[in-house]
Amino acid sequence: MKSSALKQTILDGGLDECFVRLYGNERVFDQRQRYCDALDRFSEIFGEGRDVRLYSAPGRTEIAGNHTDHNNGKVLAASVNLDVIGVVSANRDNTVRLQSKGYPMDTISLDDLAVKEEEKNHSASLIRGMAKKFVLEGHRVGGFDAYTTSDVLKGSGLSSSAAFEVLVGTTINHLFNGGSVDAVEIAKYAQYAENVYFGKPSGLMDQMASSVGGMIAIDFGDLKCPEIRQVSFDFEDLGCALCIVDTGGNHADLTHEYAAIPQEMRSVAALFGQETLHGLSMDTLIAKAGIVREKCGDRALLRAMHFFAENDRVEKIVSTLEAKDYPHFLALITESGNSSFRYLQNVYANVSPGEQGLSVALFLAERFLNGKGACRVHGGGFGGTTQNFVPIDRVKDFCSLMESVFGKGCCHVLTIRPVGGVQIAE
């Protein structure tokens, strides 16, 4: 559809039903404006009268399974109603030109899909890596022009990078492959791009939650064919809202902190002749704890202990949700958060002991909630955000407290989005 016609469709309410599904009733008007602004900006950059399509890929929240995916563990995650959107038009010159709001334009020639060291840690590497993986898997790629804008908080643990990767993958899938590549495969391609091209050793959870959508329990025991199960859940039934608090920490220089977690877990697994901790057990670990301490160090041992306890907890949490046993669910979320803080040790970076915003936010939340709700570190940790389950009638006071410490707009009340990466209009 021509950009001008699509804009008029949006203004006339033609995409409102879709917007309600993705963002909720209260955000429809804002999304109309957001998408129209994106269409206008695309036309300014790439020219008027282009045939365009709209794509969206969500951020994600991790409910349980903190740092277990990279060792073939289990997780419970959900897509949220914050996303990256793209206005896209195919071109004929085998080049991807992608302008993200607030950033320089990325220009990628599809004639050269080799890893570029100078692109590592930059979005251009993710575009090139996604295109390369489509080619490796026997799918088509082609040139396109795109303008993207995101409200997924950068460095927040909501996985803005995974959402971007999934957006690019969803675009290539629909523009050039008729939507034939399923969401699980797109998630795998996204992990490949992040690991090999971007240079971050992430697991697969972030990409899977963004691509598949909804609340999903994932068992990564078999990485080629992870077991995925949809979990029915409504925060209204829980009586709590999901509040993400952005403490202002930055993940930019902490790749080594993230990388140390899977590396240390795998060093423990290697003592047992395994590549990852999957397939081992807590009892097996404790039986040789003295040797593990000697060979790998105490932190590696504690992180392995966290892995096994958290893996078991994921199963328990899914069971409580399915049984609608919400008090037990909240208790297990608290238990998970305590394990991350004490044993996984990803609440603050050892290199920056003076910056402990997450610790402050967790103390404030625990005191405020006083056992009626739950709080924990969110996502990768070391900076960024906390996840809080706050009684609905106390959300306003909770946000006021957090804003008094971390600044106006730091508290975000989110909902679970029922779908992952999607084409919205063509």
Coordinates of C-alpha atoms in Angstrom, one line a residue:
M1 CA 0.0 0.0 0.0
K2 CA 1.2 3.5 -0.8
S3 CA 2.5 5.3 2.4
S4 CA -0.1 8.1 2.1
A5 CA -3.0 5.6 1.7
L6 CA -1.7 3.6 4.7
K7 CA -1.5 6.7 6.8
Q8 CA -5.1 7.6 6.0
T9 CA -6.2 4.1 6.9
I10 CA -4.5 4.5 10.3
L11 CA -6.2 7.9 10.9
D12 CA -9.5 6.4 9.9
G13 CA -9.1 3.7 12.6
G14 CA -8.4 0.9 10.1
L15 CA -5.7 -0.6 12.3
D16 CA -7.3 0.0 15.6
E17 CA -8.3 -3.6 16.2
C18 CA -4.7 -4.6 15.6
F19 CA -3.5 -1.9 17.9
V20 CA -5.8 -3.0 20.7
R21 CA -4.4 -6.5 20.4
L22 CA -0.8 -5.4 20.5
Y23 CA -0.9 -2.4 22.9
G24 CA -4.3 -2.4 24.8
N25 CA -7.3 -0.1 24.5
E26 CA -5.8 2.8 26.3
R27 CA -2.8 3.2 23.9
V28 CA -4.7 3.1 20.6
F29 CA -4.6 6.9 20.0
D30 CA -0.9 7.1 20.8
Q31 CA -0.1 4.3 18.4
R32 CA -2.1 5.9 15.6
Q33 CA 0.2 9.0 16.0
R34 CA 3.3 6.9 16.4
Y35 CA 2.8 4.9 13.2
C36 CA 1.7 8.0 11.2
D37 CA 4.9 9.8 12.4
A38 CA 7.0 6.8 11.3
L39 CA 5.3 6.8 7.9
D40 CA 6.0 10.6 7.6
R41 CA 9.7 10.1 8.6
F42 CA 10.1 7.2 6.1
S43 CA 8.8 9.4 3.3
E44 CA 11.1 12.3 4.3
I45 CA 14.1 10.0 4.2
F46 CA 13.4 7.6 1.3
G47 CA 10.9 9.5 -0.8
E48 CA 7.1 9.9 -1.2
G49 CA 4.8 7.5 -2.9
R50 CA 6.6 4.2 -2.0
D51 CA 4.7 1.0 -1.5
V52 CA 5.3 0.2 2.2
R53 CA 4.7 -2.5 4.8
L54 CA 4.5 -2.2 8.6
Y55 CA 6.3 -4.6 11.0
S56 CA 6.4 -4.9 14.8
A57 CA 8.5 -7.0 17.2
P58 CA 8.1 -6.8 21.0
G59 CA 10.4 -6.6 23.9
R60 CA 10.2 -9.3 26.5
T61 CA 10.1 -9.9 30.2
E62 CA 11.6 -12.9 31.9
I63 CA 9.3 -14.3 34.5
A64 CA 11.6 -17.2 35.6
G65 CA 14.8 -18.9 34.5
N66 CA 17.3 -16.2 35.1
H67 CA 20.5 -17.0 33.1
T68 CA 19.6 -20.7 32.4
D69 CA 19.0 -20.6 28.7
H70 CA 22.6 -20.5 27.7
N71 CA 23.2 -23.8 29.5
N72 CA 20.3 -25.6 27.9
G73 CA 18.0 -24.8 30.8
K74 CA 14.3 -23.9 31.3
V75 CA 12.7 -20.5 31.2
L76 CA 9.4 -18.8 31.5
A77 CA 9.2 -15.5 29.5
A78 CA 6.6 -13.3 27.8
S79 CA 6.4 -10.6 25.1
V80 CA 5.3 -7.2 26.3
N81 CA 3.4 -4.3 24.9
L82 CA 6.5 -2.3 24.1
D83 CA 8.0 -2.9 20.6
V84 CA 10.2 -1.9 17.7
I85 CA 8.2 -0.9 14.6
G86 CA 9.4 -0.6 11.1
V87 CA 8.1 1.1 7.9
V88 CA 9.7 -0.9 5.1
S89 CA 9.8 -0.8 1.3
A90 CA 11.7 -3.2 -1.0
N91 CA 14.3 -1.8 -3.3
R92 CA 16.2 -3.2 -6.3
D93 CA 19.8 -2.5 -5.5
N94 CA 20.5 -5.4 -3.1
T95 CA 21.2 -3.1 -0.2
V96 CA 19.6 -2.6 3.1
R97 CA 19.3 1.0 4.3
L98 CA 17.8 1.1 7.7
Q99 CA 17.4 4.4 9.6
S100 CA 16.6 3.9 13.3
K101 CA 15.2 7.0 15.1
G102 CA 18.0 8.8 16.9
Y103 CA 20.8 6.8 15.2
P104 CA 22.9 7.1 12.0
M105 CA 21.7 5.2 9.0
D106 CA 22.9 1.6 8.6
T107 CA 23.8 0.7 5.0
I108 CA 24.5 -3.0 4.3
S109 CA 25.4 -4.4 0.9
L110 CA 24.0 -7.9 0.6
D111 CA 26.8 -8.7 -1.8
D112 CA 29.1 -8.9 1.3
L113 CA 27.8 -10.8 4.3
A114 CA 31.0 -11.6 6.0
V115 CA 31.5 -10.7 9.7
K116 CA 33.0 -7.2 10.1
E117 CA 35.0 -6.6 13.2
E118 CA 34.4 -2.9 13.1
E119 CA 30.6 -3.5 13.2
K120 CA 30.6 -5.5 16.4
N121 CA 28.4 -4.0 19.1
H122 CA 26.6 -2.0 16.4
S123 CA 23.2 -2.6 14.8
A124 CA 24.7 -3.0 11.4
S125 CA 26.2 -6.3 12.5
L126 CA 22.7 -7.6 13.4
I127 CA 21.3 -6.7 10.0
R128 CA 24.2 -8.4 8.2
G129 CA 24.1 -11.4 10.5
M130 CA 20.3 -11.9 10.0
A131 CA 20.7 -11.7 6.3
K132 CA 23.6 -14.2 6.3
K133 CA 21.6 -16.7 8.4
F134 CA 18.7 -16.6 6.0
V135 CA 21.1 -17.3 3.1
L136 CA 22.8 -20.1 5.0
E137 CA 19.4 -21.7 5.6
G138 CA 18.5 -21.6 1.9
H139 CA 16.1 -18.7 2.0
R140 CA 15.9 -15.5 -0.1
V141 CA 17.1 -12.1 0.9
G142 CA 16.8 -8.8 -0.9
G143 CA 17.4 -5.1 -0.5
F144 CA 15.0 -2.8 1.4
D145 CA 14.7 0.6 2.9
A146 CA 13.4 0.9 6.4
Y147 CA 12.7 3.5 9.1
T148 CA 12.4 2.0 12.7
T149 CA 11.4 3.5 16.0
S150 CA 11.4 1.7 19.4
D151 CA 9.8 2.2 22.8
V152 CA 11.6 -0.9 24.2
L153 CA 13.9 0.7 26.8
K154 CA 17.5 0.3 25.8
G155 CA 19.6 -1.4 28.4
S156 CA 16.5 -2.3 30.4
G157 CA 16.5 -6.1 30.3
L158 CA 13.5 -5.9 28.0
S159 CA 15.8 -7.0 25.2
S160 CA 15.7 -4.1 22.7
S161 CA 18.4 -5.9 20.7
A162 CA 16.4 -9.1 20.4
A163 CA 13.3 -7.1 19.3
F164 CA 15.4 -5.4 16.6
E165 CA 16.8 -8.7 15.4
V166 CA 13.3 -10.2 15.2
L167 CA 12.0 -7.1 13.4
V168 CA 14.7 -7.5 10.7
G169 CA 14.1 -11.2 10.5
T170 CA 10.3 -10.8 10.3
T171 CA 10.8 -8.2 7.5
I172 CA 13.1 -10.5 5.4
N173 CA 10.7 -13.4 6.0
H174 CA 7.6 -11.6 4.7
L175 CA 9.2 -9.4 2.0
F176 CA 11.2 -12.2 0.3
N177 CA 10.0 -15.5 1.6
G178 CA 6.2 -15.2 1.9
G179 CA 6.3 -15.6 5.6
S180 CA 7.4 -19.2 5.3
V181 CA 10.0 -19.2 8.0
D182 CA 8.4 -19.9 11.4
A183 CA 8.9 -17.9 14.6
V184 CA 11.2 -20.4 16.3
E185 CA 13.6 -20.4 13.3
I186 CA 13.6 -16.6 13.2
A187 CA 14.6 -16.6 16.9
K188 CA 17.5 -19.0 16.2
Y189 CA 18.7 -16.7 13.3
A190 CA 18.5 -13.8 15.7
Q191 CA 20.7 -15.5 18.3
Y192 CA 23.2 -16.4 15.5
A193 CA 23.4 -12.7 14.5
E194 CA 23.9 -11.6 18.1
N195 CA 26.5 -14.3 19.0
V196 CA 28.5 -14.3 15.8
Y197 CA 28.1 -10.9 14.3
F198 CA 27.3 -8.6 17.2
G199 CA 29.7 -10.4 19.5
K200 CA 27.5 -11.0 22.6
P201 CA 27.2 -14.5 23.9
S202 CA 23.5 -14.5 24.6
G203 CA 21.2 -17.5 25.1
L204 CA 18.1 -18.0 23.0
M205 CA 15.4 -16.9 25.5
D206 CA 15.2 -13.2 24.5
Q207 CA 14.9 -13.9 20.8
M208 CA 12.4 -16.7 21.3
A209 CA 10.1 -14.6 23.6
S210 CA 10.1 -11.7 21.1
S211 CA 9.6 -13.9 18.0
V212 CA 7.0 -16.4 19.3
G213 CA 5.1 -14.0 21.6
G214 CA 2.6 -14.5 24.5
M215 CA 3.8 -16.2 27.7
I216 CA 5.8 -19.2 26.9
A217 CA 7.6 -21.9 28.9
I218 CA 10.7 -23.1 27.0
D219 CA 12.9 -26.1 27.6
F220 CA 16.2 -25.6 25.8
G221 CA 17.4 -29.2 26.5
D222 CA 17.5 -29.8 22.7
L223 CA 18.6 -26.5 21.1
K224 CA 17.7 -27.8 17.6
C225 CA 14.2 -28.4 18.7
P226 CA 13.4 -26.5 21.9
E227 CA 10.2 -27.5 23.7
I228 CA 7.8 -24.5 23.8
R229 CA 4.5 -24.4 25.6
Q230 CA 2.0 -21.5 25.8
V231 CA 1.0 -20.6 29.4
S232 CA -2.3 -19.0 30.0
F233 CA -2.0 -16.1 32.4
D234 CA -3.8 -12.8 33.1
F235 CA -2.4 -10.2 35.5
E236 CA -5.9 -9.2 36.5
D237 CA -6.4 -12.7 37.9
L238 CA -3.3 -12.3 39.9
G239 CA -4.5 -8.9 41.2
C240 CA -1.1 -7.4 40.4
A241 CA 0.3 -5.2 37.7
L242 CA 3.7 -5.9 36.1
C243 CA 5.9 -2.8 36.9
I244 CA 9.4 -2.5 35.4
V245 CA 11.6 0.1 37.1
D246 CA 14.4 1.6 35.1
T247 CA 17.1 2.5 37.5
G248 CA 19.2 4.2 34.8
G249 CA 22.1 1.7 34.7
N250 CA 23.8 1.2 31.4
H251 CA 24.7 -2.3 29.9
A252 CA 27.1 -0.9 27.3
D253 CA 30.4 -1.8 28.9
L254 CA 29.3 -5.0 30.7
T255 CA 29.5 -7.6 28.0
H256 CA 32.3 -9.3 30.0
E257 CA 30.1 -9.5 33.1
Y258 CA 27.4 -11.3 31.1
A259 CA 29.9 -13.5 29.3
A260 CA 31.4 -14.7 32.6
I261 CA 28.1 -16.3 33.7
P262 CA 27.8 -18.9 30.9
Q263 CA 31.6 -19.3 30.8
E264 CA 31.7 -20.2 34.5
M265 CA 28.7 -22.5 34.4
R266 CA 30.3 -24.3 31.5
S267 CA 33.7 -24.6 33.3
V268 CA 31.8 -26.5 36.0
A269 CA 30.1 -28.7 33.4
A270 CA 33.4 -29.5 31.8
L271 CA 34.6 -31.1 35.1
F272 CA 31.8 -33.6 34.6
G273 CA 32.6 -34.1 30.9
Q274 CA 29.7 -32.0 29.7
E275 CA 29.5 -29.0 27.5
T276 CA 26.7 -27.4 29.5
L277 CA 25.0 -28.0 32.9
H278 CA 22.0 -29.6 31.2
G279 CA 21.7 -33.2 32.1
L280 CA 23.6 -32.9 35.4
S281 CA 21.9 -32.5 38.8
M282 CA 22.2 -30.5 42.0
D283 CA 23.1 -33.7 43.9
T284 CA 25.8 -34.6 41.5
L285 CA 27.2 -31.0 41.8
I286 CA 27.2 -31.0 45.6
A287 CA 28.8 -34.4 45.8
K288 CA 31.9 -32.9 44.1
A289 CA 31.6 -29.4 45.4
G290 CA 35.0 -29.4 47.0
I291 CA 36.6 -30.3 43.6
V292 CA 34.5 -27.6 41.8
R293 CA 35.6 -25.0 44.3
E294 CA 39.3 -25.9 43.8
K295 CA 39.1 -26.1 40.0
C296 CA 36.6 -23.4 39.1
G297 CA 36.2 -21.1 42.1
D298 CA 33.4 -20.4 44.5
R299 CA 31.5 -18.0 42.2
A300 CA 31.3 -20.6 39.5
L301 CA 30.1 -23.2 42.0
L302 CA 27.4 -20.8 43.3
R303 CA 26.3 -20.0 39.8
A304 CA 25.9 -23.7 38.9
M305 CA 23.9 -24.1 42.1
H306 CA 21.6 -21.3 41.0
F307 CA 21.2 -22.9 37.6
F308 CA 19.8 -26.2 39.1
A309 CA 17.6 -24.5 41.6
E310 CA 16.2 -22.1 39.0
N311 CA 15.6 -24.8 36.5
D312 CA 13.4 -26.7 39.1
R313 CA 11.7 -23.4 40.0
V314 CA 10.6 -22.8 36.4
E315 CA 8.6 -26.0 36.5
K316 CA 7.1 -25.1 39.9
I317 CA 6.1 -21.6 38.7
V318 CA 4.4 -22.9 35.6
S319 CA 2.5 -25.3 37.7
T320 CA 1.3 -22.6 40.1
L321 CA 0.1 -20.4 37.2
E322 CA -1.8 -23.3 35.7
A323 CA -3.3 -24.1 39.1
K324 CA -4.0 -20.4 39.7
D325 CA -2.1 -20.7 43.0
Y326 CA -1.0 -17.0 42.9
P327 CA 0.3 -16.7 46.5
H328 CA 2.7 -19.6 45.8
F329 CA 3.6 -18.0 42.4
L330 CA 4.6 -14.7 44.1
A331 CA 6.6 -16.6 46.7
L332 CA 8.5 -18.5 44.0
I333 CA 9.2 -15.2 42.1
T334 CA 10.7 -13.8 45.3
E335 CA 12.8 -17.0 45.8
S336 CA 14.0 -16.7 42.2
G337 CA 15.1 -13.1 42.7
N338 CA 16.9 -13.9 45.9
S339 CA 18.8 -16.7 44.2
S340 CA 19.9 -14.3 41.4
F341 CA 21.1 -11.8 44.0
R342 CA 22.9 -14.1 46.3
Y343 CA 24.2 -17.0 44.1
L344 CA 24.1 -15.9 40.5
Q345 CA 25.3 -12.5 41.6
N346 CA 24.1 -10.4 38.7
V347 CA 22.5 -7.5 40.5
Y348 CA 25.5 -5.2 40.3
A349 CA 28.9 -5.3 38.6
N350 CA 31.9 -6.0 40.7
V351 CA 33.9 -3.5 38.7
S352 CA 31.5 -0.7 39.7
P353 CA 30.6 -1.2 43.4
G354 CA 29.5 2.4 43.7
E355 CA 26.7 1.9 41.2
Q356 CA 24.1 -0.3 42.7
G357 CA 20.8 1.1 41.5
L358 CA 19.2 -2.3 41.3
S359 CA 20.0 -3.1 44.9
V360 CA 18.4 0.2 46.0
A361 CA 15.3 -0.5 43.9
L362 CA 14.9 -4.0 45.3
F363 CA 15.2 -2.8 48.9
L364 CA 12.6 -0.1 48.3
A365 CA 10.2 -2.5 46.6
E366 CA 10.6 -5.2 49.2
R367 CA 9.8 -2.6 51.9
F368 CA 6.9 -1.1 50.0
L369 CA 5.3 -4.5 49.1
N370 CA 5.8 -5.9 52.6
G371 CA 5.0 -9.5 51.4
K372 CA 2.1 -8.5 49.2
G373 CA 3.6 -8.9 45.7
A374 CA 7.1 -9.7 44.5
C375 CA 10.2 -8.1 43.1
R376 CA 13.4 -9.3 41.5
V377 CA 16.3 -8.4 39.2
H378 CA 15.0 -8.3 35.6
G379 CA 16.8 -9.8 32.6
G380 CA 20.5 -10.0 32.3
G381 CA 21.2 -7.8 35.3
F382 CA 24.2 -5.8 36.4
G383 CA 22.3 -2.6 35.6
G384 CA 19.0 -1.5 34.1
T385 CA 15.7 -2.7 35.6
T386 CA 13.8 -4.6 38.3
Q387 CA 10.6 -6.5 37.8
N388 CA 7.9 -6.0 40.3
F389 CA 4.4 -7.5 40.8
V390 CA 2.5 -4.8 42.5
P391 CA -1.1 -4.9 43.8
I392 CA -3.2 -3.0 41.3
D393 CA -4.6 -0.6 44.0
R394 CA -1.0 0.3 45.0
V395 CA 0.6 0.9 41.6
K396 CA 0.3 4.7 41.7
D397 CA 2.0 4.9 45.1
F398 CA 4.6 2.4 44.0
C399 CA 5.5 4.4 40.9
S400 CA 5.6 7.7 42.9
L401 CA 8.1 6.1 45.3
M402 CA 10.4 4.9 42.5
E403 CA 10.2 8.1 40.6
S404 CA 11.2 10.0 43.7
V405 CA 14.5 8.1 43.7
F406 CA 15.2 7.2 40.0
G407 CA 13.4 10.1 38.2
K408 CA 10.2 10.8 36.5
G409 CA 9.1 8.1 34.0
C410 CA 11.3 5.4 35.5
C411 CA 8.3 3.1 36.3
H412 CA 6.6 1.3 33.4
V413 CA 3.4 -0.6 33.8
L414 CA 3.3 -3.3 31.1
T415 CA 1.0 -6.0 29.8
I416 CA 1.6 -9.3 28.1
R417 CA 1.4 -9.1 24.3
P418 CA -0.3 -12.2 22.7
V419 CA 1.8 -12.3 19.6
G420 CA 5.5 -11.9 18.7
G421 CA 7.1 -10.5 15.5
V422 CA 4.4 -9.7 13.0
Q423 CA 3.6 -8.0 9.7
I424 CA 0.8 -5.4 10.5
A425 CA 0.0 -4.1 7.1
E426 CA 1.1 -4.5 3.5

